[in-house]
């Protein structure tokens, strides 16, 4: 009888891992919003990167210490480089990043959409996430947002 009770207790506690009690499951699916963003200059005047045209995908993957943010952007042409998520705001439970890339040094063709994709990411600790309910990645034509459940 004791084994049955322990097995039921274990199954009940494991079932809670798929719900809001699991800290690795706090961020839900992302939503896309189509917007037109006016180009802003980052706080660092030496950073001459531009906003990527479109944020194609944005995901949050849990780690033991926090999360990894991954974003895929699509510039207008091929050859963009040194992609980065640049933090622009952290207020009222929201964390906002701009997806910035350097343009190619010489004019390049547009190519296929897949050939223009640029991927970047960064790691956030549990300390960095304290009080954060929403994370947004902004491009020139859209933004993607993931909210804690």
mmCIF file of C-alpha atoms in Angstrom:
data_model
loop_
_atom_site.group_PDB
_atom_site.id
_atom_site.type_symbol
_atom_site.label_atom_id
_atom_site.label_comp_id
_atom_site.label_asym_id
_atom_site.label_seq_id
_atom_site.Cartn_x
_atom_site.Cartn_y
_atom_site.Cartn_z
ATOM 1 C CA UNK A 1 0.000 0.000 0.000
ATOM 2 C CA UNK A 2 2.863 2.357 0.816
ATOM 3 C CA UNK A 3 4.331 1.810 -2.663
ATOM 4 C CA UNK A 4 1.021 2.698 -4.295
ATOM 5 C CA UNK A 5 0.743 5.908 -2.276
ATOM 6 C CA UNK A 6 4.340 6.876 -3.093
ATOM 7 C CA UNK A 7 3.801 6.123 -6.782
ATOM 8 C CA UNK A 8 0.640 8.269 -6.849
ATOM 9 C CA UNK A 9 2.410 11.106 -5.038
ATOM 10 C CA UNK A 10 5.287 10.945 -7.510
ATOM 11 C CA UNK A 11 2.955 10.947 -10.534
ATOM 12 C CA UNK A 12 1.002 13.890 -9.128
ATOM 13 C CA UNK A 13 4.150 15.927 -8.532
ATOM 14 C CA UNK A 14 5.480 15.128 -12.011
ATOM 15 C CA UNK A 15 2.162 16.138 -13.552
ATOM 16 C CA UNK A 16 2.673 19.601 -12.065
ATOM 17 C CA UNK A 17 5.846 19.981 -14.154
ATOM 18 C CA UNK A 18 3.751 20.529 -17.267
ATOM 19 C CA UNK A 19 1.830 23.407 -15.748
ATOM 20 C CA UNK A 20 2.624 26.848 -14.374
ATOM 21 C CA UNK A 21 4.586 25.386 -11.476
ATOM 22 C CA UNK A 22 7.462 24.539 -13.820
ATOM 23 C CA UNK A 23 9.778 27.589 -14.128
ATOM 24 C CA UNK A 24 11.131 26.275 -17.448
ATOM 25 C CA UNK A 25 7.639 26.480 -18.904
ATOM 26 C CA UNK A 26 6.843 30.074 -17.952
ATOM 27 C CA UNK A 27 7.175 31.625 -21.410
ATOM 28 C CA UNK A 28 4.483 30.684 -23.905
ATOM 29 C CA UNK A 29 4.328 30.821 -27.673
ATOM 30 C CA UNK A 30 5.453 33.966 -29.450
ATOM 31 C CA UNK A 31 3.170 36.403 -31.249
ATOM 32 C CA UNK A 32 4.055 38.492 -34.254
ATOM 33 C CA UNK A 33 2.935 42.070 -34.718
ATOM 34 C CA UNK A 34 3.385 43.883 -38.025
ATOM 35 C CA UNK A 35 4.633 47.409 -37.390
ATOM 36 C CA UNK A 36 6.708 50.052 -39.112
ATOM 37 C CA UNK A 37 9.582 51.067 -36.864
ATOM 38 C CA UNK A 38 11.459 54.289 -37.442
ATOM 39 C CA UNK A 39 15.183 53.620 -37.360
ATOM 40 C CA UNK A 40 16.780 54.634 -34.109
ATOM 41 C CA UNK A 41 20.441 55.057 -33.354
ATOM 42 C CA UNK A 42 21.637 52.823 -30.524
ATOM 43 C CA UNK A 43 22.937 54.461 -27.362
ATOM 44 C CA UNK A 44 26.464 53.565 -28.453
ATOM 45 C CA UNK A 45 27.340 55.984 -31.310
ATOM 46 C CA UNK A 46 30.092 53.599 -32.488
ATOM 47 C CA UNK A 47 27.486 50.916 -33.239
ATOM 48 C CA UNK A 48 26.408 51.632 -36.819
ATOM 49 C CA UNK A 49 24.265 48.548 -37.271
ATOM 50 C CA UNK A 50 20.769 48.763 -38.725
ATOM 51 C CA UNK A 51 17.526 47.081 -37.725
ATOM 52 C CA UNK A 52 16.951 43.826 -39.558
ATOM 53 C CA UNK A 53 13.991 44.151 -41.934
ATOM 54 C CA UNK A 54 11.931 41.305 -40.496
ATOM 55 C CA UNK A 55 12.140 39.174 -37.370
ATOM 56 C CA UNK A 56 11.274 35.738 -38.781
ATOM 57 C CA UNK A 57 11.415 33.674 -35.587
ATOM 58 C CA UNK A 58 11.970 34.198 -31.874
ATOM 59 C CA UNK A 59 12.191 31.516 -29.198
ATOM 60 C CA UNK A 60 13.169 31.111 -25.575
ATOM 61 C CA UNK A 61 14.919 27.911 -24.513
ATOM 62 C CA UNK A 62 15.334 27.085 -20.803
ATOM 63 C CA UNK A 63 18.711 26.326 -19.229
ATOM 64 C CA UNK A 64 19.629 25.422 -15.670
ATOM 65 C CA UNK A 65 20.699 29.019 -14.971
ATOM 66 C CA UNK A 66 18.065 30.922 -16.977
ATOM 67 C CA UNK A 67 17.111 31.027 -20.649
ATOM 68 C CA UNK A 68 18.636 31.412 -24.107
ATOM 69 C CA UNK A 69 16.929 33.867 -26.463
ATOM 70 C CA UNK A 70 17.209 32.921 -30.139
ATOM 71 C CA UNK A 71 16.099 35.144 -32.970
ATOM 72 C CA UNK A 72 16.194 34.778 -36.742
ATOM 73 C CA UNK A 73 16.009 37.881 -38.903
ATOM 74 C CA UNK A 74 15.747 38.495 -42.620
ATOM 75 C CA UNK A 75 17.433 41.608 -44.090
ATOM 76 C CA UNK A 76 16.520 42.976 -47.532
ATOM 77 C CA UNK A 77 19.696 41.623 -49.174
ATOM 78 C CA UNK A 78 22.360 38.975 -48.619
ATOM 79 C CA UNK A 79 25.630 39.609 -46.810
ATOM 80 C CA UNK A 80 24.535 41.201 -43.536
ATOM 81 C CA UNK A 81 26.752 40.260 -40.616
ATOM 82 C CA UNK A 82 27.451 40.613 -36.892
ATOM 83 C CA UNK A 83 23.869 40.241 -35.777
ATOM 84 C CA UNK A 84 23.045 41.059 -32.176
ATOM 85 C CA UNK A 85 20.091 41.630 -29.881
ATOM 86 C CA UNK A 86 20.574 45.095 -28.394
ATOM 87 C CA UNK A 87 18.628 45.857 -25.216
ATOM 88 C CA UNK A 88 16.756 49.156 -25.581
ATOM 89 C CA UNK A 89 14.268 49.095 -22.695
ATOM 90 C CA UNK A 90 13.601 47.288 -19.435
ATOM 91 C CA UNK A 91 10.535 48.666 -17.699
ATOM 92 C CA UNK A 92 7.154 47.642 -16.292
ATOM 93 C CA UNK A 93 7.964 43.938 -16.599
ATOM 94 C CA UNK A 94 8.923 44.233 -20.272
ATOM 95 C CA UNK A 95 12.306 43.613 -21.847
ATOM 96 C CA UNK A 96 12.744 44.991 -25.391
ATOM 97 C CA UNK A 97 15.557 44.151 -27.789
ATOM 98 C CA UNK A 98 16.323 45.505 -31.252
ATOM 99 C CA UNK A 99 17.668 43.003 -33.791
ATOM 100 C CA UNK A 100 20.635 44.838 -35.360
ATOM 101 C CA UNK A 101 23.024 43.832 -38.171
ATOM 102 C CA UNK A 102 25.834 45.421 -40.178
ATOM 103 C CA UNK A 103 25.057 45.845 -43.883
ATOM 104 C CA UNK A 104 27.344 44.203 -46.459
ATOM 105 C CA UNK A 105 30.390 46.317 -47.409
ATOM 106 C CA UNK A 106 29.433 46.219 -51.098
ATOM 107 C CA UNK A 107 26.028 45.987 -52.788
ATOM 108 C CA UNK A 108 24.708 42.427 -52.895
ATOM 109 C CA UNK A 109 21.726 40.741 -54.564
ATOM 110 C CA UNK A 110 18.555 40.016 -52.666
ATOM 111 C CA UNK A 111 18.698 36.254 -53.256
ATOM 112 C CA UNK A 112 16.191 33.843 -51.796
ATOM 113 C CA UNK A 113 14.597 34.543 -48.412
ATOM 114 C CA UNK A 114 16.436 31.572 -46.866
ATOM 115 C CA UNK A 115 19.818 32.849 -48.090
ATOM 116 C CA UNK A 116 19.271 36.167 -46.285
ATOM 117 C CA UNK A 117 18.462 34.715 -42.862
ATOM 118 C CA UNK A 118 20.672 35.768 -39.956
ATOM 119 C CA UNK A 119 20.552 34.094 -36.536
ATOM 120 C CA UNK A 120 21.638 35.469 -33.169
ATOM 121 C CA UNK A 121 21.048 34.745 -29.517
ATOM 122 C CA UNK A 122 21.950 35.621 -25.976
ATOM 123 C CA UNK A 123 21.706 34.143 -22.520
ATOM 124 C CA UNK A 124 19.711 35.608 -19.642
ATOM 125 C CA UNK A 125 20.094 34.415 -16.069
ATOM 126 C CA UNK A 126 17.244 33.966 -13.594
ATOM 127 C CA UNK A 127 18.502 37.196 -12.030
ATOM 128 C CA UNK A 128 18.118 39.010 -15.390
ATOM 129 C CA UNK A 129 14.573 37.646 -15.721
ATOM 130 C CA UNK A 130 13.408 38.755 -12.275
ATOM 131 C CA UNK A 131 10.219 40.773 -12.712
ATOM 132 C CA UNK A 132 10.122 40.278 -16.510
ATOM 133 C CA UNK A 133 6.739 39.250 -17.941
ATOM 134 C CA UNK A 134 7.287 40.031 -21.643
ATOM 135 C CA UNK A 135 10.283 39.878 -23.977
ATOM 136 C CA UNK A 136 10.059 41.588 -27.374
ATOM 137 C CA UNK A 137 12.433 41.542 -30.357
ATOM 138 C CA UNK A 138 11.973 44.451 -32.777
ATOM 139 C CA UNK A 139 12.797 44.623 -36.495
ATOM 140 C CA UNK A 140 12.047 47.398 -38.996
ATOM 141 C CA UNK A 141 8.801 45.810 -40.274
ATOM 142 C CA UNK A 142 7.625 43.678 -37.377
ATOM 143 C CA UNK A 143 8.251 42.627 -33.830
ATOM 144 C CA UNK A 144 7.821 39.320 -32.043
ATOM 145 C CA UNK A 145 6.797 39.069 -28.431
ATOM 146 C CA UNK A 146 6.756 36.207 -25.948
ATOM 147 C CA UNK A 147 4.846 36.595 -22.671
ATOM 148 C CA UNK A 148 5.090 34.626 -19.469
ATOM 149 C CA UNK A 149 2.063 32.473 -18.881
#
